[in-house]
Coordinates of C-alpha atoms in Angstrom, one line a residue:
M1 CA -57.2 -27.7 -34.0
A2 CA -57.3 -27.9 -30.2
Q3 CA -57.4 -24.0 -30.0
N4 CA -60.9 -24.0 -31.5
K5 CA -62.4 -26.6 -29.1
P6 CA -64.3 -25.7 -25.9
I7 CA -62.6 -26.7 -22.7
G8 CA -65.3 -29.4 -22.0
K9 CA -64.6 -31.1 -25.3
L10 CA -60.9 -31.1 -24.6
L11 CA -61.3 -32.5 -21.1
E12 CA -63.5 -35.3 -22.7
E13 CA -60.9 -36.0 -25.3
L14 CA -58.2 -36.2 -22.6
G15 CA -60.3 -38.8 -20.9
F16 CA -60.9 -36.7 -17.8
I17 CA -64.7 -36.4 -18.0
T18 CA -67.6 -38.2 -19.7
P19 CA -70.4 -36.8 -21.8
E20 CA -72.9 -37.6 -19.0
Q21 CA -70.8 -35.5 -16.6
I22 CA -70.8 -32.6 -19.1
E23 CA -74.6 -32.8 -19.2
V24 CA -74.9 -32.7 -15.4
A25 CA -72.5 -29.7 -15.2
L26 CA -74.5 -27.8 -17.9
D27 CA -77.7 -28.5 -15.8
V28 CA -75.9 -27.2 -12.7
Q29 CA -74.7 -24.1 -14.6
K30 CA -78.3 -23.1 -15.3
A31 CA -79.0 -22.9 -11.5
N32 CA -75.5 -21.7 -10.6
P33 CA -74.0 -19.3 -13.2
K34 CA -70.3 -20.0 -12.7
F35 CA -67.6 -20.6 -15.3
F36 CA -68.0 -24.1 -16.7
G37 CA -64.6 -25.2 -15.5
E38 CA -65.3 -24.1 -12.0
I39 CA -68.6 -26.1 -11.9
L40 CA -66.7 -29.2 -13.1
E41 CA -64.3 -28.7 -10.2
D42 CA -67.0 -28.1 -7.7
L43 CA -68.7 -31.4 -8.7
D44 CA -65.3 -33.3 -8.4
F45 CA -65.5 -34.3 -12.0
V46 CA -62.1 -32.8 -12.8
T47 CA -59.2 -31.3 -10.8
S48 CA -57.8 -27.8 -11.4
D49 CA -54.7 -29.7 -12.5
E50 CA -56.6 -31.5 -15.3
I51 CA -58.2 -28.2 -16.4
A52 CA -54.6 -26.7 -16.6
E53 CA -53.6 -29.6 -19.0
A54 CA -56.6 -28.9 -21.2
I55 CA -55.9 -25.1 -21.2
A56 CA -52.3 -25.8 -22.2
L57 CA -53.5 -28.0 -25.1
Q58 CA -56.1 -25.4 -26.1
N59 CA -53.4 -22.7 -26.3
N60 CA -50.4 -24.8 -27.6
L61 CA -48.5 -23.9 -24.4
E62 CA -46.3 -26.1 -22.2
Y63 CA -48.0 -27.6 -19.1
I64 CA -45.8 -27.9 -16.0
N65 CA -46.3 -29.8 -12.8
L66 CA -45.3 -27.4 -10.1
E67 CA -44.7 -30.3 -7.6
H68 CA -41.3 -30.6 -9.4
I69 CA -40.3 -27.0 -9.8
V70 CA -38.3 -24.7 -7.6
P71 CA -38.6 -21.1 -8.9
S72 CA -35.4 -19.1 -9.0
Q73 CA -35.0 -16.3 -6.4
E74 CA -34.0 -13.9 -9.2
A75 CA -37.4 -14.6 -11.0
L76 CA -39.4 -14.2 -7.7
K77 CA -37.7 -10.9 -7.0
I78 CA -38.9 -9.4 -10.3
I79 CA -42.6 -9.5 -9.2
P80 CA -43.9 -8.3 -5.8
K81 CA -45.6 -10.9 -3.7
N82 CA -49.0 -9.0 -3.6
V83 CA -49.0 -8.9 -7.5
A84 CA -48.2 -12.6 -7.8
L85 CA -51.0 -13.5 -5.4
S86 CA -53.6 -11.1 -6.8
K87 CA -52.8 -12.2 -10.4
N88 CA -52.4 -15.8 -9.5
I89 CA -49.0 -16.1 -11.3
L90 CA -45.8 -17.7 -10.2
P91 CA -42.4 -16.5 -11.6
I92 CA -40.4 -19.6 -12.6
S93 CA -37.1 -18.6 -14.1
V94 CA -35.4 -15.7 -15.9
D95 CA -32.4 -15.4 -18.2
E96 CA -31.0 -12.6 -20.4
T97 CA -33.9 -12.7 -22.9
T98 CA -36.9 -14.6 -21.3
F99 CA -39.0 -14.4 -18.2
T100 CA -40.9 -17.6 -17.6
V101 CA -44.1 -17.3 -15.6
A102 CA -46.7 -20.0 -14.6
T103 CA -50.4 -19.0 -15.0
Q104 CA -53.8 -20.4 -15.9
E105 CA -55.0 -17.0 -17.3
V106 CA -53.0 -17.3 -20.5
N107 CA -55.1 -14.7 -22.3
D108 CA -54.7 -11.9 -19.7
L109 CA -53.0 -9.3 -22.0
M110 CA -52.8 -6.7 -19.2
T111 CA -50.8 -9.0 -17.0
L112 CA -48.6 -10.0 -20.0
D113 CA -47.9 -6.3 -20.8
Y114 CA -47.1 -5.6 -17.1
L115 CA -44.7 -8.6 -16.9
R116 CA -42.9 -7.4 -20.1
K117 CA -42.4 -3.9 -18.6
V118 CA -41.1 -4.9 -15.2
S119 CA -38.9 -7.7 -16.5
K120 CA -37.7 -5.9 -19.6
R121 CA -37.7 -9.3 -21.3
Q122 CA -39.9 -11.5 -23.5
V123 CA -42.5 -13.3 -21.3
K124 CA -43.1 -17.0 -21.8
F125 CA -46.3 -18.3 -20.2
V126 CA -46.4 -21.9 -19.1
V127 CA -49.6 -23.4 -17.8
G128 CA -49.9 -24.7 -14.2
D129 CA -52.7 -25.8 -11.8
K130 CA -54.2 -22.5 -10.5
K131 CA -54.5 -24.0 -7.0
A132 CA -50.9 -25.1 -7.0
I133 CA -49.8 -21.7 -8.3
A134 CA -51.6 -20.0 -5.4
R135 CA -50.1 -22.5 -2.9
Y136 CA -46.5 -22.3 -4.1
A137 CA -46.6 -18.5 -4.6
E138 CA -47.4 -18.3 -0.9
I139 CA -44.7 -20.8 0.1
F140 CA -41.8 -19.5 -2.1
Y141 CA -42.5 -15.8 -1.4
Y142 CA -42.7 -16.7 2.3
Q143 CA -39.3 -18.4 2.1
L144 CA -37.9 -15.5 0.2
E145 CA -38.9 -13.1 3.0
N146 CA -38.4 -15.5 5.9
P147 CA -35.5 -17.9 5.2
I148 CA -36.4 -20.7 7.5
E149 CA -32.9 -22.2 7.5
A150 CA -31.3 -18.9 8.6
E151 CA -33.9 -18.5 11.4
I152 CA -33.1 -22.0 12.8
A153 CA -29.4 -21.3 12.5
E154 CA -29.9 -18.1 14.5
I155 CA -31.9 -20.0 17.2
V156 CA -29.0 -22.5 17.5
K157 CA -26.6 -19.6 17.9
K158 CA -28.7 -18.0 20.6
T159 CA -29.0 -21.3 22.5
L160 CA -25.2 -21.7 22.6
E161 CA -25.0 -18.1 23.9
N162 CA -27.5 -19.1 26.7
K163 CA -30.1 -16.7 25.4
D164 CA -33.9 -17.3 25.8
I165 CA -35.5 -19.2 22.9
D166 CA -39.0 -19.0 21.6
I167 CA -39.7 -22.8 21.5
P168 CA -43.2 -22.6 20.0
H169 CA -41.7 -20.5 17.1
L170 CA -38.9 -23.1 16.7
V171 CA -41.5 -25.9 16.4
D172 CA -43.4 -23.9 13.9
L173 CA -40.3 -23.4 11.8
L174 CA -39.6 -27.1 11.8
L175 CA -43.2 -27.8 10.6
N176 CA -43.0 -25.0 8.0
S177 CA -39.7 -26.3 6.7
A178 CA -41.2 -29.8 6.4
I179 CA -44.3 -28.6 4.5
K180 CA -42.2 -26.4 2.2
D181 CA -40.1 -29.3 1.1
K182 CA -43.1 -31.7 0.8
A183 CA -42.0 -34.1 3.7
T184 CA -44.4 -36.8 4.7
D185 CA -42.8 -37.5 8.1
I186 CA -40.8 -35.5 10.6
H187 CA -38.3 -37.3 13.0
I188 CA -36.9 -35.5 16.0
T189 CA -34.2 -37.8 17.4
P190 CA -32.0 -37.2 20.5
E191 CA -28.4 -38.5 20.4
H192 CA -25.4 -38.3 22.8
T193 CA -24.7 -34.6 22.3
T194 CA -27.3 -33.2 19.9
A195 CA -30.8 -33.6 18.7
H196 CA -31.3 -34.3 15.0
V197 CA -34.3 -33.4 12.7
F198 CA -34.9 -35.7 9.7
Y199 CA -37.6 -35.3 7.1
R200 CA -38.9 -38.2 5.0
I201 CA -39.1 -36.9 1.4
D202 CA -40.0 -39.1 -1.6
G203 CA -39.9 -42.1 0.8
V204 CA -36.3 -41.5 2.0
L205 CA -35.1 -40.0 5.3
Q206 CA -33.0 -36.9 4.9
H207 CA -31.0 -35.1 7.6
Y208 CA -32.0 -31.5 7.9
Y209 CA -31.0 -29.9 11.2
S210 CA -28.8 -30.6 14.2
L211 CA -29.9 -28.8 17.4
P212 CA -28.3 -28.5 20.8
L213 CA -29.5 -31.3 23.0
S214 CA -30.7 -28.8 25.7
L215 CA -33.5 -27.8 23.3
H216 CA -34.8 -31.4 22.8
P217 CA -36.9 -31.7 26.0
Q218 CA -38.5 -28.3 25.4
I219 CA -39.4 -29.3 21.8
V220 CA -40.9 -32.6 22.9
A221 CA -42.9 -30.8 25.6
R222 CA -44.3 -28.3 23.1
I223 CA -45.3 -31.1 20.7
K224 CA -46.9 -33.1 23.5
I225 CA -48.9 -30.1 24.6
L226 CA -50.2 -29.6 21.0
S227 CA -51.0 -33.3 20.8
N228 CA -52.8 -33.5 24.2
L229 CA -50.2 -36.0 25.5
D230 CA -49.0 -36.3 29.1
I231 CA -45.8 -34.2 29.3
S232 CA -44.9 -35.8 32.7
E233 CA -45.0 -39.3 31.2
Q234 CA -41.6 -40.1 29.6
R235 CA -41.2 -43.8 30.3
K236 CA -43.7 -45.2 27.9
P237 CA -44.8 -44.6 24.3
Q238 CA -47.7 -42.2 23.6
D239 CA -49.7 -41.4 20.5
G240 CA -51.6 -38.2 19.7
A241 CA -52.6 -35.8 17.0
F242 CA -53.1 -32.1 16.3
S243 CA -54.1 -29.7 13.4
Y244 CA -51.7 -27.1 12.0
Q245 CA -52.1 -24.2 9.6
F246 CA -49.4 -22.8 7.3
L247 CA -50.1 -20.1 4.8
N248 CA -53.9 -20.7 4.9
E249 CA -53.5 -24.4 4.3
A250 CA -54.6 -27.0 6.9
F251 CA -52.6 -30.0 7.9
D252 CA -53.2 -32.9 10.3
L253 CA -50.3 -34.3 12.2
R254 CA -50.2 -37.8 13.9
V255 CA -47.7 -37.8 16.6
S256 CA -45.8 -40.8 18.2
S257 CA -43.4 -40.5 21.2
L258 CA -41.0 -43.3 22.1
P259 CA -38.6 -43.4 25.1
T260 CA -34.9 -44.0 24.1
N261 CA -31.6 -44.0 26.0
Y262 CA -31.1 -40.3 25.1
G263 CA -34.6 -39.1 25.6
E264 CA -37.9 -39.3 23.8
N265 CA -37.9 -39.9 20.0
I266 CA -40.7 -38.0 18.2
V267 CA -42.1 -39.0 14.8
M268 CA -44.9 -36.9 13.2
R269 CA -46.8 -38.0 10.1
L270 CA -47.8 -34.9 8.0
L271 CA -51.2 -35.1 6.2
G272 CA -52.4 -32.3 3.9
K273 CA -56.1 -31.8 4.1
N274 CA -56.5 -30.1 0.8
A275 CA -54.8 -32.6 -1.5
S276 CA -56.3 -32.5 -5.0
L277 CA -58.1 -35.5 -6.5
F278 CA -56.2 -38.2 -8.3
N279 CA -55.4 -39.0 -11.9
L280 CA -54.3 -42.5 -13.1
S281 CA -52.1 -40.9 -15.8
H282 CA -50.1 -39.0 -13.1
L283 CA -49.2 -42.2 -11.2
G284 CA -46.7 -43.3 -13.7
L285 CA -48.5 -46.4 -15.0
N286 CA -47.6 -47.2 -18.6
E287 CA -50.4 -47.1 -21.2
T288 CA -50.9 -50.9 -21.1
N289 CA -51.3 -51.0 -17.3
T290 CA -53.5 -47.9 -17.3
K291 CA -55.9 -49.6 -19.7
K292 CA -55.9 -52.8 -17.6
V293 CA -56.7 -50.9 -14.4
E294 CA -59.4 -48.9 -16.1
N295 CA -60.9 -52.1 -17.6
Y296 CA -61.0 -53.9 -14.2
F297 CA -62.5 -51.0 -12.4
A298 CA -65.3 -50.9 -15.0
K299 CA -66.3 -54.6 -14.2
P300 CA -69.8 -55.1 -12.7
Y301 CA -68.6 -57.5 -9.9
G302 CA -65.6 -59.2 -8.4
I303 CA -62.9 -58.0 -6.0
I304 CA -59.8 -56.0 -6.9
L305 CA -57.0 -55.8 -4.3
I306 CA -54.2 -53.3 -4.3
V307 CA -51.3 -54.7 -2.2
G308 CA -48.0 -53.5 -1.0
P309 CA -46.2 -52.3 2.2
T310 CA -47.2 -49.2 4.1
G311 CA -46.3 -46.1 2.2
S312 CA -46.4 -47.7 -1.2
G313 CA -49.2 -45.5 -2.6
K314 CA -52.0 -48.0 -2.4
T315 CA -54.7 -45.5 -1.3
T316 CA -53.6 -43.1 -4.1
T317 CA -54.0 -45.7 -6.7
L318 CA -57.3 -46.8 -5.2
Y319 CA -58.8 -43.3 -5.3
S320 CA -57.3 -42.6 -8.7
A321 CA -59.1 -45.7 -10.1
L322 CA -62.2 -44.8 -8.1
R323 CA -62.5 -41.6 -10.0
K324 CA -62.8 -43.6 -13.2
I325 CA -66.0 -45.3 -12.0
D326 CA -69.1 -43.5 -13.2
S327 CA -70.7 -42.5 -9.9
L328 CA -73.6 -40.9 -11.7
K329 CA -74.7 -44.4 -12.9
K330 CA -73.4 -46.5 -10.0
N331 CA -74.0 -46.4 -6.3
V332 CA -70.5 -46.2 -4.8
M333 CA -70.0 -46.6 -1.1
T334 CA -66.8 -46.4 1.0
I335 CA -65.6 -47.3 4.5
E336 CA -62.4 -45.5 5.3
D337 CA -60.1 -45.0 8.2
P338 CA -60.2 -42.0 8.1
I339 CA -61.8 -40.2 5.2
E340 CA -58.8 -38.3 3.8
Y341 CA -60.3 -37.0 0.5
R342 CA -63.9 -36.2 -0.3
F343 CA -65.7 -37.0 -3.5
S344 CA -69.0 -35.8 -4.8
F345 CA -71.7 -38.4 -5.7
I346 CA -69.9 -41.1 -3.6
R347 CA -71.3 -42.2 -0.2
Q348 CA -68.3 -42.0 2.1
T349 CA -68.3 -43.3 5.7
Q350 CA -65.7 -43.4 8.4
L351 CA -64.6 -46.2 10.6
N352 CA -65.7 -45.8 14.3
V353 CA -64.6 -48.8 16.3
K354 CA -65.8 -47.3 19.6
A355 CA -69.3 -47.1 18.2
G356 CA -69.1 -50.6 16.7
Y357 CA -68.8 -49.3 13.1
T358 CA -66.0 -51.6 11.9
F359 CA -65.0 -52.7 8.3
D360 CA -67.1 -55.9 8.6
A361 CA -70.1 -54.0 10.1
A362 CA -69.9 -51.5 7.2
I363 CA -70.0 -54.2 4.6
R364 CA -73.2 -55.7 6.2
A365 CA -74.8 -52.2 6.2
F366 CA -73.8 -51.5 2.6
M367 CA -75.5 -54.7 1.4
R368 CA -78.9 -53.1 2.5
Q369 CA -78.1 -49.8 0.6
D370 CA -78.4 -51.2 -3.0
P371 CA -74.6 -50.8 -3.7
D372 CA -72.9 -51.3 -7.1
V373 CA -69.3 -50.6 -5.8
M374 CA -67.9 -50.9 -2.3
L375 CA -64.6 -49.5 -1.3
V376 CA -63.3 -51.1 1.9
G377 CA -60.2 -49.2 3.1
E378 CA -58.2 -52.2 4.3
I379 CA -58.8 -55.9 4.8
R380 CA -57.4 -56.5 8.3
D381 CA -59.1 -59.6 9.7
E382 CA -60.9 -62.9 8.7
E383 CA -64.4 -61.6 9.0
T384 CA -63.8 -58.5 6.8
A385 CA -62.0 -60.7 4.2
E386 CA -64.8 -63.2 4.0
L387 CA -67.5 -60.6 3.8
A388 CA -65.6 -58.7 1.1
V389 CA -65.1 -61.8 -1.0
R390 CA -68.7 -63.0 -0.6
A391 CA -70.0 -59.5 -1.6
S392 CA -67.8 -59.7 -4.7
I393 CA -69.4 -63.0 -5.9
T394 CA -73.0 -61.7 -5.2
G395 CA -72.9 -59.0 -7.9
H396 CA -70.9 -56.2 -6.4
L397 CA -67.5 -54.7 -7.3
V398 CA -65.3 -54.6 -4.2
L399 CA -62.1 -52.6 -3.9
S400 CA -59.7 -52.9 -1.1
T401 CA -56.1 -53.0 0.0
L402 CA -54.0 -55.6 1.8
H403 CA -50.4 -55.7 3.1
T404 CA -48.4 -58.3 1.1
N405 CA -45.1 -58.1 -0.7
D406 CA -46.2 -59.0 -4.2
A407 CA -49.3 -59.8 -6.2
V408 CA -49.1 -63.6 -6.1
G409 CA -48.3 -63.6 -2.4
T410 CA -51.8 -62.3 -1.8
I411 CA -53.3 -65.7 -2.4
P412 CA -51.6 -67.5 0.6
R413 CA -52.3 -64.3 2.6
L414 CA -56.1 -64.7 1.9
A415 CA -55.8 -68.4 2.8
D416 CA -54.2 -67.3 6.1
L417 CA -57.4 -65.3 6.6
K418 CA -59.4 -68.5 6.3
I419 CA -60.9 -67.8 2.9
P420 CA -61.6 -71.1 1.1
P421 CA -59.6 -71.5 -2.2
Y422 CA -62.9 -71.8 -4.3
L423 CA -64.0 -68.3 -3.0
I424 CA -60.6 -66.8 -3.6
G425 CA -60.6 -68.1 -7.2
S426 CA -64.2 -67.1 -8.1
G427 CA -64.2 -63.8 -6.3
L428 CA -60.9 -62.2 -7.4
L429 CA -60.7 -60.2 -10.6
A430 CA -57.1 -58.9 -10.3
I431 CA -54.4 -58.1 -7.7
I432 CA -52.3 -55.0 -8.3
A433 CA -49.0 -54.9 -6.3
Q434 CA -47.1 -51.7 -6.3
R435 CA -44.1 -49.7 -4.9
L436 CA -43.0 -46.1 -5.3
V437 CA -39.7 -45.2 -6.8
R438 CA -38.1 -41.8 -6.9
K439 CA -38.0 -40.0 -10.2
L440 CA -34.8 -38.5 -11.5
C441 CA -34.6 -34.7 -11.3
I442 CA -35.2 -33.4 -14.8
H443 CA -32.9 -30.4 -14.2
C444 CA -29.7 -32.4 -13.3
K445 CA -30.0 -36.0 -14.5
E446 CA -27.0 -37.1 -16.5
K447 CA -26.9 -39.6 -19.3
I448 CA -24.5 -42.5 -18.8
T449 CA -23.3 -45.3 -21.2
V450 CA -24.4 -48.8 -20.1
S451 CA -24.1 -51.7 -22.4
T452 CA -26.9 -54.3 -22.9
E453 CA -24.6 -56.9 -21.3
E454 CA -24.3 -54.8 -18.2
L455 CA -28.0 -54.2 -18.0
I456 CA -28.7 -58.0 -18.4
E457 CA -26.2 -58.6 -15.5
H458 CA -28.2 -56.1 -13.4
G459 CA -31.3 -58.3 -14.1
V460 CA -32.9 -56.4 -16.9
D461 CA -34.9 -58.8 -19.1
S462 CA -33.7 -59.2 -22.7
S463 CA -37.3 -58.7 -23.9
L464 CA -37.4 -55.2 -22.4
L465 CA -34.2 -54.4 -24.2
E466 CA -35.8 -55.6 -27.5
K467 CA -38.8 -53.4 -26.7
H468 CA -36.6 -50.3 -26.0
P469 CA -33.7 -50.7 -28.5
D470 CA -32.9 -46.9 -28.2
Y471 CA -32.9 -47.0 -24.4
E472 CA -31.3 -44.1 -22.4
V473 CA -30.0 -44.7 -18.9
Y474 CA -29.3 -41.8 -16.5
K475 CA -27.6 -41.3 -13.2
A476 CA -28.7 -39.0 -10.3
V477 CA -26.5 -35.9 -9.9
G478 CA -28.2 -33.3 -7.6
C479 CA -29.0 -29.6 -7.8
E480 CA -31.0 -26.9 -6.0
H481 CA -34.2 -28.1 -7.6
C482 CA -34.0 -31.5 -5.9
R483 CA -32.2 -30.5 -2.6
H484 CA -29.1 -32.1 -4.1
T485 CA -30.5 -35.6 -4.0
G486 CA -30.7 -36.2 -7.8
Y487 CA -34.4 -37.1 -7.4
N488 CA -37.7 -35.2 -7.4
G489 CA -41.1 -36.8 -6.9
R490 CA -42.1 -40.4 -7.1
V491 CA -43.7 -42.7 -9.6
A492 CA -45.5 -46.1 -9.1
I493 CA -44.1 -49.4 -10.4
V494 CA -46.7 -52.1 -10.5
E495 CA -47.4 -55.8 -11.3
I496 CA -50.9 -56.8 -12.2
F497 CA -51.9 -60.4 -11.5
E498 CA -54.9 -61.1 -13.6
I499 CA -57.2 -64.0 -12.5
D500 CA -58.3 -65.8 -15.7
Q501 CA -60.1 -69.2 -15.8
I502 CA -56.8 -71.1 -15.8
I503 CA -55.4 -69.2 -12.8
E504 CA -58.8 -69.5 -11.1
S505 CA -58.7 -73.3 -11.4
M506 CA -55.1 -73.4 -10.2
I507 CA -56.1 -71.4 -7.1
T508 CA -59.1 -73.7 -6.5
S509 CA -56.9 -76.8 -6.7
G510 CA -54.4 -75.4 -4.3
A511 CA -51.5 -74.5 -6.6
S512 CA -48.3 -73.1 -4.9
S513 CA -47.3 -69.5 -5.1
H514 CA -44.4 -70.4 -7.4
Q515 CA -46.7 -72.3 -9.8
L516 CA -49.1 -69.3 -9.9
F517 CA -46.2 -66.9 -10.5
E518 CA -44.8 -69.0 -13.3
K519 CA -48.2 -69.2 -15.0
A520 CA -48.9 -65.4 -14.5
C521 CA -45.5 -64.6 -16.2
E522 CA -46.3 -67.0 -19.0
N523 CA -49.6 -65.1 -19.4
G524 CA -47.6 -61.8 -19.8
M525 CA -47.6 -60.4 -16.2
V526 CA -44.8 -57.8 -16.0
T527 CA -43.2 -58.1 -12.6
L528 CA -42.5 -55.1 -10.2
K529 CA -38.8 -55.3 -11.0
N530 CA -39.3 -55.4 -14.8
D531 CA -41.8 -52.5 -14.6
G532 CA -39.1 -50.6 -12.7
Y533 CA -36.4 -51.5 -15.3
E534 CA -38.7 -50.2 -18.0
K535 CA -38.7 -46.8 -16.2
V536 CA -34.9 -47.0 -16.0
L537 CA -34.6 -47.6 -19.8
T538 CA -36.9 -44.6 -20.5
G539 CA -34.9 -42.3 -18.3
I540 CA -37.4 -41.9 -15.4
T541 CA -35.4 -43.5 -12.6
T542 CA -32.1 -45.3 -11.9
L543 CA -30.9 -48.9 -11.5
E544 CA -29.8 -48.0 -8.0
E545 CA -33.4 -46.8 -7.1
I546 CA -34.9 -50.1 -8.4
A547 CA -32.4 -52.1 -6.3
R548 CA -33.3 -50.0 -3.3
V549 CA -37.0 -50.5 -3.6
V550 CA -37.4 -54.0 -5.0
N551 CA -35.5 -57.1 -3.8

C-alpha cells in the first residue's frame, strides 16, 4: 500500500529520484536537520511539484496542477487571505455540500476542522505543489481585492475626462495582468485612434485592452525609462531590459521598441526567475517517446539535438532531460545564454561575447575540465557546430538545440554549417523535433462525433485509428477557467529521428532528406503531425490546433 511507504521510496518508484540521490540526501540530513523532502528540494533532486504527486499517492488523494485551475471567487471569500497564506492553502471551489481546498499538509487536522466550521460543509483536500499554492494564493487574493480590469477601465474613463493619470501605476497594472494570466509576451501597439494591449498566452496573441491613443507615448516613455532606453530617440529600434517584482516574485523583461506609422510599437518578453525544475512526464510525451528520450540521454557519447522554431519549448525539453542525467556520477557542464534555471551538481556557465566567452570558446574550455556531458545552449555557427560534433565522437555526450522545421531537415542544415557527412552520421545519436500545441480546457471541452472517414480525410493515419479504436474527439468551447478560449496550457508534440547504422550510412553517402524521411518512417518514426493526431484521439487537443501548429 502506498500509504505505508516513506516519501523517499514513493519518489523513487515514481522515477523522480535514484537510490544514490536518497543516500546523498540522508548524508546531508545528518549535517542539516531539515525535513527529508526539503533537503531533496534544496539539492534540486526533486521539485515541490513532484513531492506533491508523491504525497497525493501516499494519501490516496487527487493531485492537481494549479497551472490549469482558476479558483472560484465564492471559494476564496470563505477563507481570509491571511489564513490562506499562513496555512499555505488555496480554496478551489465550493458547492452546496463540499468545499475543495488545495494543500500539501493533508494531515493538518486543526486546519481541516477550521475549514469545516467556517465553510459549514464537508472539506475535500486535493494535493498541490506548495510553492504553486503560495504563489497563486497571493495572485488570486490580490485580484479579488484589486480587480485589475476594473482599475484599467477606471483609468481609461479618467483619461477621457481629461483627468491626471498615474502612468507608472498603469504600466504596473498591465504587467501584473500579464503575470496573473501567465502571458509570455506583452505587445503594446498604437493604431489610428487607440493603443491596443495584447498578451501572448499559450503561444497565441490575445487582445486584452484598448487604451486612448493619448496614453501611448507616456506608456512608451515609462517603459523606456525602466529599460534604460533613450526616450528622445523615436526613429529607430531599441532593445533593453529591466527587472520587476510582483507579489514577492521576481521577473525579467526584455524590451524591444520599433517605430511604426502610428508611433512606437513595444514588445516585452516576460521571464519568471523562479520557475520550478522540469519533469519529462509533464511535457506531454507519450510513454514510448519518454523512454526513448531517457534512453538517449543515458548514452555515454554522441550528440542529441532538439530542433524547432523559436518558442517551441526546446529549452524546456533539454532541461527536463538534463535532470534525468545522474550528475552525481557524471561531470555535466553547460554554456547558456543566459542561465535561466539553476541546478545543483551541474557546472553552469554563461555566454559573454564581449569577454570572448562564446559557445565555441566554451567547448574548447570544457574539453580540459574532464567532462562527461556538455550542454551547448544553441548551435549558431560553423565553428560551434564542428566543435560540438567532434566532441561527441571523442567520448562525450553533447546536448544542444538548432532552429530547423523538422527532424530530418536538420541533416541538410548541418551540411550548410560545413559539417562533413561522415561526421554528421557518426556523431548524431538522435534528433528530437518538437512543437507546442494548446491543451483543451478540462472544464469546458465538449465531445463531438467524428467518423473514421472524416478523420482520415483530415490526414489521421489509419494505424493511429487502429491503435485507438475507442477514440474520443473534443471541440474547444470556452469558460472562465480558460479566459473563454477553450484551451488551457500547452503540451509538446514530437518526432524522434533515431540514427541507426542504416540511417548513418545513408547520411554518409549523401542521401536526400526525402530518402531519409521515408526510411525513418519505415523504421517507425512517428511524425509531428501524427503525434499531434494521437493527442486529438485521446482528447488532449483539437484537429484545428494541429492544423494551426503543423503544416
